[in-house]
Amino acid sequence: MAQNQTKYSFIAEEIRKRIMNHAYPLNQPIPDEITLAKEFDCSRMTMKKALEVLVLEGLLYRKRGHGTFIIKSALDADRLQIHNQEVNGFTKLLDGKKVISKVIEFKVIFPTEEIAERLHIELETPIYDILRVRLVKEEPYVLEHTYMPVGVIPGINQQILEGSIYSYIQDELKLKIASSYKQIRADKATLLDQQYLDCASDDPVVEVEQTVYLNNGLAFEFSKSRHRYDKFVFTTVNIARR
């Protein structure tokens, strides 16, 4: 278990891996809370919290009187599953798969009015301007245009950009990512999309625009990610509270 990781989040991560690796049959409930609690040497309450995480992610659903089942559509391996409450980066979303990050452009600039407004900074604040294409099995999935205040996320370089920025933020800078605000829209493929995502001129793309915040309330990222329509699924889970 990683340092500072809670027991229930560690368990949720392990069960998530099992689900994605087809360790549990799809037509039967997964082991019950008591059985899993014994296996992971934890309380039933901890196990309940771990499973609740996966329910909120859209991986599991509870059927009263029958148990907890895997949502089959969540196992669509060819599509990137974006959840409405997701604040992890692309690499984390595809945990277990080799992600290649190719840097197209990287420079420090001053923000436009739109970017300054989204990051809640002044126009004189230097920011990173990052354009990357993210590939899985050498196939392009998403074209990311990201802006980050230099003062909030110091030390970004080419090596970090070729890996995971979010891992650098959390593991090296020891900052905690807390929340994000997303807007999702459909758009026509641009020339950049056609060049880097292997899109046809008449292919649609899915754009995810988001502002992401640290737990101290600072906005550290404003980005527009352009996804291939055939590699993207947005999942939202609404649970009735009784």
PDB file of C-alpha atoms in Angstrom:
ATOM      1  CA  MET A   1       0.000   0.000   0.000  1.00  0.00           C
ATOM      2  CA  ALA A   2       1.407   3.405  -1.023  1.00  0.00           C
ATOM      3  CA  GLN A   3       2.301   5.940   1.645  1.00  0.00           C
ATOM      4  CA  ASN A   4      -0.665   8.124   2.646  1.00  0.00           C
ATOM      5  CA  GLN A   5      -3.081   5.806   0.800  1.00  0.00           C
ATOM      6  CA  THR A   6      -6.130   4.860   2.820  1.00  0.00           C
ATOM      7  CA  LYS A   7      -6.971   1.211   3.385  1.00  0.00           C
ATOM      8  CA  TYR A   8     -10.284   1.414   1.535  1.00  0.00           C
ATOM      9  CA  SER A   9      -8.740   3.150  -1.519  1.00  0.00           C
ATOM     10  CA  PHE A  10      -6.032   0.462  -1.661  1.00  0.00           C
ATOM     11  CA  ILE A  11      -8.705  -2.257  -1.554  1.00  0.00           C
ATOM     12  CA  ALA A  12     -10.773  -0.455  -4.207  1.00  0.00           C
ATOM     13  CA  GLU A  13      -7.710  -0.295  -6.447  1.00  0.00           C
ATOM     14  CA  GLU A  14      -7.034  -4.020  -6.020  1.00  0.00           C
ATOM     15  CA  ILE A  15     -10.635  -5.016  -6.729  1.00  0.00           C
ATOM     16  CA  ARG A  16     -10.687  -2.627  -9.710  1.00  0.00           C
ATOM     17  CA  LYS A  17      -7.696  -4.485 -11.164  1.00  0.00           C
ATOM     18  CA  ARG A  18      -9.432  -7.806 -10.634  1.00  0.00           C
ATOM     19  CA  ILE A  19     -12.541  -6.570 -12.413  1.00  0.00           C
ATOM     20  CA  MET A  20     -10.559  -5.268 -15.390  1.00  0.00           C
ATOM     21  CA  ASN A  21      -8.577  -8.533 -15.534  1.00  0.00           C
ATOM     22  CA  HIS A  22     -11.832 -10.575 -15.534  1.00  0.00           C
ATOM     23  CA  ALA A  23     -11.037 -12.269 -12.214  1.00  0.00           C
ATOM     24  CA  TYR A  24     -14.740 -12.365 -11.334  1.00  0.00           C
ATOM     25  CA  PRO A  25     -17.445 -13.923 -13.563  1.00  0.00           C
ATOM     26  CA  LEU A  26     -19.802 -11.385 -15.124  1.00  0.00           C
ATOM     27  CA  ASN A  27     -22.978 -13.389 -14.620  1.00  0.00           C
ATOM     28  CA  GLN A  28     -22.495 -13.844 -10.863  1.00  0.00           C
ATOM     29  CA  PRO A  29     -22.153 -11.447  -7.923  1.00  0.00           C
ATOM     30  CA  ILE A  30     -18.659 -10.724  -6.682  1.00  0.00           C
ATOM     31  CA  PRO A  31     -17.797 -12.083  -3.195  1.00  0.00           C
ATOM     32  CA  ASP A  32     -19.844 -10.458  -0.439  1.00  0.00           C
ATOM     33  CA  GLU A  33     -18.531  -7.790   1.945  1.00  0.00           C
ATOM     34  CA  ILE A  34     -17.870 -10.235   4.788  1.00  0.00           C
ATOM     35  CA  THR A  35     -15.853 -12.600   2.570  1.00  0.00           C
ATOM     36  CA  LEU A  36     -13.836  -9.763   1.071  1.00  0.00           C
ATOM     37  CA  ALA A  37     -13.286  -8.156   4.479  1.00  0.00           C
ATOM     38  CA  LYS A  38     -11.746 -11.412   5.729  1.00  0.00           C
ATOM     39  CA  GLU A  39      -9.555 -11.692   2.626  1.00  0.00           C
ATOM     40  CA  PHE A  40      -8.252  -8.124   2.937  1.00  0.00           C
ATOM     41  CA  ASP A  41      -8.082  -8.248   6.746  1.00  0.00           C
ATOM     42  CA  CYS A  42     -10.254  -5.192   7.261  1.00  0.00           C
ATOM     43  CA  SER A  43     -13.545  -4.219   8.856  1.00  0.00           C
ATOM     44  CA  ARG A  44     -16.820  -4.637   7.015  1.00  0.00           C
ATOM     45  CA  MET A  45     -17.238  -0.841   7.082  1.00  0.00           C
ATOM     46  CA  THR A  46     -13.880  -0.383   5.310  1.00  0.00           C
ATOM     47  CA  MET A  47     -14.886  -2.922   2.686  1.00  0.00           C
ATOM     48  CA  LYS A  48     -18.250  -1.214   2.229  1.00  0.00           C
ATOM     49  CA  LYS A  49     -16.446   2.105   1.557  1.00  0.00           C
ATOM     50  CA  ALA A  50     -14.107   0.417  -0.942  1.00  0.00           C
ATOM     51  CA  LEU A  51     -17.005  -1.086  -2.882  1.00  0.00           C
ATOM     52  CA  GLU A  52     -18.876   2.236  -2.762  1.00  0.00           C
ATOM     53  CA  VAL A  53     -15.943   3.821  -4.600  1.00  0.00           C
ATOM     54  CA  LEU A  54     -16.347   1.285  -7.416  1.00  0.00           C
ATOM     55  CA  VAL A  55     -20.118   1.769  -7.487  1.00  0.00           C
ATOM     56  CA  LEU A  56     -19.619   5.524  -7.900  1.00  0.00           C
ATOM     57  CA  GLU A  57     -17.088   4.856 -10.675  1.00  0.00           C
ATOM     58  CA  GLY A  58     -19.680   2.845 -12.584  1.00  0.00           C
ATOM     59  CA  LEU A  59     -17.852  -0.492 -12.291  1.00  0.00           C
ATOM     60  CA  LEU A  60     -20.284  -2.166  -9.890  1.00  0.00           C
ATOM     61  CA  TYR A  61     -23.987  -2.063  -9.082  1.00  0.00           C
ATOM     62  CA  ARG A  62     -25.876  -3.457  -6.114  1.00  0.00           C
ATOM     63  CA  LYS A  63     -28.983  -5.562  -6.583  1.00  0.00           C
ATOM     64  CA  ARG A  64     -30.984  -5.734  -3.373  1.00  0.00           C
ATOM     65  CA  GLY A  65     -31.172  -9.275  -2.055  1.00  0.00           C
ATOM     66  CA  HIS A  66     -28.864 -10.657  -4.757  1.00  0.00           C
ATOM     67  CA  GLY A  67     -25.442  -9.071  -4.217  1.00  0.00           C
ATOM     68  CA  THR A  68     -23.019  -6.781  -6.034  1.00  0.00           C
ATOM     69  CA  PHE A  69     -22.467  -7.239  -9.773  1.00  0.00           C
ATOM     70  CA  ILE A  70     -20.013  -5.963 -12.379  1.00  0.00           C
ATOM     71  CA  ILE A  71     -21.391  -3.558 -14.977  1.00  0.00           C
ATOM     72  CA  LYS A  72     -20.450  -5.289 -18.219  1.00  0.00           C
ATOM     73  CA  SER A  73     -20.194  -2.122 -20.305  1.00  0.00           C
ATOM     74  CA  ALA A  74     -17.427  -0.892 -17.978  1.00  0.00           C
ATOM     75  CA  LEU A  75     -15.155  -3.598 -19.389  1.00  0.00           C
ATOM     76  CA  ASP A  76     -15.092  -2.173 -22.911  1.00  0.00           C
ATOM     77  CA  ALA A  77     -11.305  -2.328 -23.262  1.00  0.00           C
ATOM     78  CA  ASP A  78     -11.225  -0.398 -26.532  1.00  0.00           C
ATOM     79  CA  ARG A  79     -12.747   2.761 -25.088  1.00  0.00           C
ATOM     80  CA  LEU A  80     -11.399   5.161 -22.487  1.00  0.00           C
ATOM     81  CA  GLN A  81     -13.828   5.258 -19.561  1.00  0.00           C
ATOM     82  CA  ILE A  82     -14.189   8.833 -18.269  1.00  0.00           C
ATOM     83  CA  HIS A  83     -16.267   9.054 -15.089  1.00  0.00           C
ATOM     84  CA  ASN A  84     -18.183  12.104 -14.002  1.00  0.00           C
ATOM     85  CA  GLN A  85     -16.280  12.196 -10.689  1.00  0.00           C
ATOM     86  CA  GLU A  86     -12.881  11.285 -12.127  1.00  0.00           C
ATOM     87  CA  VAL A  87      -9.911  13.498 -11.229  1.00  0.00           C
ATOM     88  CA  ASN A  88      -7.100  11.109 -12.101  1.00  0.00           C
ATOM     89  CA  GLY A  89      -4.915  11.617 -15.138  1.00  0.00           C
ATOM     90  CA  PHE A  90      -4.935   9.669 -18.389  1.00  0.00           C
ATOM     91  CA  THR A  91      -2.174   7.269 -17.303  1.00  0.00           C
ATOM     92  CA  LYS A  92      -4.076   6.324 -14.141  1.00  0.00           C
ATOM     93  CA  LEU A  93      -7.285   5.749 -16.099  1.00  0.00           C
ATOM     94  CA  LEU A  94      -5.445   3.211 -18.248  1.00  0.00           C
ATOM     95  CA  ASP A  95      -3.618   1.579 -15.351  1.00  0.00           C
ATOM     96  CA  GLY A  96      -1.909  -1.570 -16.580  1.00  0.00           C
ATOM     97  CA  LYS A  97      -1.638  -0.429 -20.195  1.00  0.00           C
ATOM     98  CA  LYS A  98       1.431   1.173 -21.724  1.00  0.00           C
ATOM     99  CA  VAL A  99       0.762   4.856 -22.359  1.00  0.00           C
ATOM    100  CA  ILE A 100       3.123   6.810 -24.605  1.00  0.00           C
ATOM    101  CA  SER A 101       3.138  10.601 -24.405  1.00  0.00           C
ATOM    102  CA  LYS A 102       4.506  12.471 -27.409  1.00  0.00           C
ATOM    103  CA  VAL A 103       5.214  16.158 -26.817  1.00  0.00           C
ATOM    104  CA  ILE A 104       4.233  18.309 -29.779  1.00  0.00           C
ATOM    105  CA  GLU A 105       4.799  21.714 -28.181  1.00  0.00           C
ATOM    106  CA  PHE A 106       6.088  22.906 -24.797  1.00  0.00           C
ATOM    107  CA  LYS A 107       6.735  26.514 -23.880  1.00  0.00           C
ATOM    108  CA  VAL A 108       6.151  29.138 -21.193  1.00  0.00           C
ATOM    109  CA  ILE A 109       3.775  31.960 -22.114  1.00  0.00           C
ATOM    110  CA  PHE A 110       1.467  34.517 -20.538  1.00  0.00           C
ATOM    111  CA  PRO A 111      -2.211  33.534 -20.458  1.00  0.00           C
ATOM    112  CA  THR A 112      -5.023  34.863 -22.590  1.00  0.00           C
ATOM    113  CA  GLU A 113      -7.992  36.358 -20.775  1.00  0.00           C
ATOM    114  CA  GLU A 114      -9.918  33.079 -21.096  1.00  0.00           C
ATOM    115  CA  ILE A 115      -7.083  30.985 -19.632  1.00  0.00           C
ATOM    116  CA  ALA A 116      -6.391  33.491 -16.848  1.00  0.00           C
ATOM    117  CA  GLU A 117     -10.069  33.446 -15.912  1.00  0.00           C
ATOM    118  CA  ARG A 118     -10.213  29.635 -15.830  1.00  0.00           C
ATOM    119  CA  LEU A 119      -7.027  29.364 -13.742  1.00  0.00           C
ATOM    120  CA  HIS A 120      -7.979  32.328 -11.528  1.00  0.00           C
ATOM    121  CA  ILE A 121      -4.669  34.083 -12.190  1.00  0.00           C
ATOM    122  CA  GLU A 122      -3.446  37.461 -13.440  1.00  0.00           C
ATOM    123  CA  LEU A 123      -2.520  38.076 -17.073  1.00  0.00           C
ATOM    124  CA  GLU A 124       1.105  38.601 -15.992  1.00  0.00           C
ATOM    125  CA  THR A 125       1.350  35.101 -14.477  1.00  0.00           C
ATOM    126  CA  PRO A 126       3.625  32.759 -16.506  1.00  0.00           C
ATOM    127  CA  ILE A 127       2.077  29.434 -17.483  1.00  0.00           C
ATOM    128  CA  TYR A 128       3.151  26.262 -19.249  1.00  0.00           C
ATOM    129  CA  ASP A 129       1.600  25.759 -22.679  1.00  0.00           C
ATOM    130  CA  ILE A 130       1.673  22.001 -23.346  1.00  0.00           C
ATOM    131  CA  LEU A 131       0.422  20.111 -26.382  1.00  0.00           C
ATOM    132  CA  ARG A 132       0.716  16.314 -26.238  1.00  0.00           C
ATOM    133  CA  VAL A 133      -0.752  13.303 -27.991  1.00  0.00           C
ATOM    134  CA  ARG A 134      -1.348  10.228 -25.790  1.00  0.00           C
ATOM    135  CA  LEU A 135      -1.065   6.813 -27.387  1.00  0.00           C
ATOM    136  CA  VAL A 136      -1.993   3.315 -26.205  1.00  0.00           C
ATOM    137  CA  LYS A 137      -0.390   0.389 -28.049  1.00  0.00           C
ATOM    138  CA  GLU A 138       0.962   2.994 -30.486  1.00  0.00           C
ATOM    139  CA  GLU A 139      -2.602   4.059 -31.337  1.00  0.00           C
ATOM    140  CA  PRO A 140      -3.572   7.702 -30.676  1.00  0.00           C
ATOM    141  CA  TYR A 141      -6.351   8.177 -28.127  1.00  0.00           C
ATOM    142  CA  VAL A 142      -6.336  11.838 -27.136  1.00  0.00           C
ATOM    143  CA  LEU A 143      -4.762  15.160 -28.097  1.00  0.00           C
ATOM    144  CA  GLU A 144      -4.259  17.253 -24.935  1.00  0.00           C
ATOM    145  CA  HIS A 145      -3.747  21.015 -24.815  1.00  0.00           C
ATOM    146  CA  THR A 146      -2.897  21.879 -21.214  1.00  0.00           C
ATOM    147  CA  TYR A 147      -2.110  25.113 -19.365  1.00  0.00           C
ATOM    148  CA  MET A 148      -0.586  25.170 -15.867  1.00  0.00           C
ATOM    149  CA  PRO A 149       0.724  28.063 -13.732  1.00  0.00           C
ATOM    150  CA  VAL A 150       4.500  27.725 -13.393  1.00  0.00           C
ATOM    151  CA  GLY A 151       4.399  28.919  -9.789  1.00  0.00           C
ATOM    152  CA  VAL A 152       1.847  26.300  -8.741  1.00  0.00           C
ATOM    153  CA  ILE A 153       3.453  23.336 -10.559  1.00  0.00           C
ATOM    154  CA  PRO A 154       7.190  24.104 -10.733  1.00  0.00           C
ATOM    155  CA  GLY A 155       9.808  21.978 -12.455  1.00  0.00           C
ATOM    156  CA  ILE A 156       7.921  20.637 -15.463  1.00  0.00           C
ATOM    157  CA  ASN A 157      10.348  19.464 -18.142  1.00  0.00           C
ATOM    158  CA  GLN A 158      10.424  17.302 -21.270  1.00  0.00           C
ATOM    159  CA  GLN A 159      11.072  14.099 -19.320  1.00  0.00           C
ATOM    160  CA  ILE A 160       8.056  14.632 -17.082  1.00  0.00           C
ATOM    161  CA  LEU A 161       5.850  15.428 -20.069  1.00  0.00           C
ATOM    162  CA  GLU A 162       6.846  12.157 -21.725  1.00  0.00           C
ATOM    163  CA  GLY A 163       5.502  10.361 -18.650  1.00  0.00           C
ATOM    164  CA  SER A 164       2.656  11.288 -16.305  1.00  0.00           C
ATOM    165  CA  ILE A 165       2.301  14.896 -15.116  1.00  0.00           C
ATOM    166  CA  TYR A 166      -0.204  13.829 -12.453  1.00  0.00           C
ATOM    167  CA  SER A 167       2.245  11.277 -11.028  1.00  0.00           C
ATOM    168  CA  TYR A 168       4.870  14.016 -10.818  1.00  0.00           C
ATOM    169  CA  ILE A 169       2.422  16.341  -9.071  1.00  0.00           C
ATOM    170  CA  GLN A 170       1.371  13.745  -6.511  1.00  0.00           C
ATOM    171  CA  ASP A 171       4.549  11.701  -6.009  1.00  0.00           C
ATOM    172  CA  GLU A 172       7.289  14.316  -6.431  1.00  0.00           C
ATOM    173  CA  LEU A 173       5.630  17.605  -5.469  1.00  0.00           C
ATOM    174  CA  LYS A 174       3.476  15.857  -2.817  1.00  0.00           C
ATOM    175  CA  LEU A 175       0.411  17.851  -3.839  1.00  0.00           C
ATOM    176  CA  LYS A 176      -3.104  16.477  -3.540  1.00  0.00           C
ATOM    177  CA  ILE A 177      -5.509  16.724  -6.460  1.00  0.00           C
ATOM    178  CA  ALA A 178      -8.976  17.362  -5.074  1.00  0.00           C
ATOM    179  CA  SER A 179     -11.580  18.195  -7.709  1.00  0.00           C
ATOM    180  CA  SER A 180     -12.324  19.150 -11.279  1.00  0.00           C
ATOM    181  CA  TYR A 181     -14.959  20.957 -13.312  1.00  0.00           C
ATOM    182  CA  LYS A 182     -15.642  19.391 -16.726  1.00  0.00           C
ATOM    183  CA  GLN A 183     -17.557  20.339 -19.827  1.00  0.00           C
ATOM    184  CA  ILE A 184     -17.955  17.726 -22.554  1.00  0.00           C
ATOM    185  CA  ARG A 185     -18.947  18.543 -26.102  1.00  0.00           C
ATOM    186  CA  ALA A 186     -18.883  17.071 -29.587  1.00  0.00           C
ATOM    187  CA  ASP A 187     -16.948  18.844 -32.320  1.00  0.00           C
ATOM    188  CA  LYS A 188     -15.732  18.419 -35.869  1.00  0.00           C
ATOM    189  CA  ALA A 189     -12.185  17.193 -36.431  1.00  0.00           C
ATOM    190  CA  THR A 190      -9.671  20.006 -36.870  1.00  0.00           C
ATOM    191  CA  LEU A 191      -6.497  19.808 -38.931  1.00  0.00           C
ATOM    192  CA  LEU A 192      -4.564  19.026 -35.730  1.00  0.00           C
ATOM    193  CA  ASP A 193      -6.985  16.234 -34.891  1.00  0.00           C
ATOM    194  CA  GLN A 194      -6.578  14.783 -38.363  1.00  0.00           C
ATOM    195  CA  GLN A 195      -2.800  14.976 -38.097  1.00  0.00           C
ATOM    196  CA  TYR A 196      -2.298  13.539 -34.613  1.00  0.00           C
ATOM    197  CA  LEU A 197      -5.412  11.422 -33.965  1.00  0.00           C
ATOM    198  CA  ASP A 198      -5.603   9.846 -37.418  1.00  0.00           C
ATOM    199  CA  CYS A 199      -9.070  11.338 -37.857  1.00  0.00           C
ATOM    200  CA  ALA A 200     -10.845  11.743 -41.153  1.00  0.00           C
ATOM    201  CA  SER A 201     -12.043  15.260 -41.968  1.00  0.00           C
ATOM    202  CA  ASP A 202     -15.659  14.204 -41.381  1.00  0.00           C
ATOM    203  CA  ASP A 203     -14.986  12.307 -38.129  1.00  0.00           C
ATOM    204  CA  PRO A 204     -16.457  13.736 -34.917  1.00  0.00           C
ATOM    205  CA  VAL A 205     -14.262  14.208 -31.857  1.00  0.00           C
ATOM    206  CA  VAL A 206     -15.215  14.516 -28.197  1.00  0.00           C
ATOM    207  CA  GLU A 207     -13.682  17.485 -26.406  1.00  0.00           C
ATOM    208  CA  VAL A 208     -13.354  17.473 -22.617  1.00  0.00           C
ATOM    209  CA  GLU A 209     -12.635  20.934 -21.239  1.00  0.00           C
ATOM    210  CA  GLN A 210     -11.705  20.991 -17.585  1.00  0.00           C
ATOM    211  CA  THR A 211     -10.276  23.021 -14.739  1.00  0.00           C
ATOM    212  CA  VAL A 212      -8.625  20.957 -12.004  1.00  0.00           C
ATOM    213  CA  TYR A 213      -7.995  22.044  -8.413  1.00  0.00           C
ATOM    214  CA  LEU A 214      -5.637  21.084  -5.595  1.00  0.00           C
ATOM    215  CA  ASN A 215      -6.988  20.486  -2.110  1.00  0.00           C
ATOM    216  CA  ASN A 216      -5.789  23.988  -1.106  1.00  0.00           C
ATOM    217  CA  GLY A 217      -8.261  25.449  -3.602  1.00  0.00           C
ATOM    218  CA  LEU A 218      -5.707  26.501  -6.229  1.00  0.00           C
ATOM    219  CA  ALA A 219      -6.506  25.772  -9.870  1.00  0.00           C
ATOM    220  CA  PHE A 220      -3.471  24.047 -11.371  1.00  0.00           C
ATOM    221  CA  GLU A 221      -4.752  22.950 -14.778  1.00  0.00           C
ATOM    222  CA  PHE A 222      -6.962  24.226 -17.540  1.00  0.00           C
ATOM    223  CA  SER A 223      -7.080  21.845 -20.472  1.00  0.00           C
ATOM    224  CA  LYS A 224      -8.921  20.850 -23.602  1.00  0.00           C
ATOM    225  CA  SER A 225      -8.573  17.185 -24.490  1.00  0.00           C
ATOM    226  CA  ARG A 226      -9.663  16.029 -27.915  1.00  0.00           C
ATOM    227  CA  HIS A 227     -10.706  12.356 -27.937  1.00  0.00           C
ATOM    228  CA  ARG A 228     -11.270  10.044 -30.858  1.00  0.00           C
ATOM    229  CA  TYR A 229     -14.975   9.251 -30.847  1.00  0.00           C
ATOM    230  CA  ASP A 230     -14.312   5.500 -31.123  1.00  0.00           C
ATOM    231  CA  LYS A 231     -12.015   5.510 -28.068  1.00  0.00           C
ATOM    232  CA  PHE A 232     -14.144   7.421 -25.593  1.00  0.00           C
ATOM    233  CA  VAL A 233     -17.005   6.704 -23.196  1.00  0.00           C
ATOM    234  CA  PHE A 234     -18.279   9.135 -20.573  1.00  0.00           C
ATOM    235  CA  THR A 235     -19.897   7.420 -17.596  1.00  0.00           C
ATOM    236  CA  THR A 236     -22.163   9.096 -15.083  1.00  0.00           C
ATOM    237  CA  VAL A 237     -23.667   7.313 -12.105  1.00  0.00           C
ATOM    238  CA  ASN A 238     -26.727   8.612 -10.279  1.00  0.00           C
ATOM    239  CA  ILE A 239     -27.756   6.834  -7.116  1.00  0.00           C
ATOM    240  CA  ALA A 240     -31.117   7.381  -5.461  1.00  0.00           C
ATOM    241  CA  ARG A 241     -30.679   8.149  -1.761  1.00  0.00           C
ATOM    242  CA  ARG A 242     -33.358   6.659   0.442  1.00  0.00           C
TER     243      ARG A 242
END
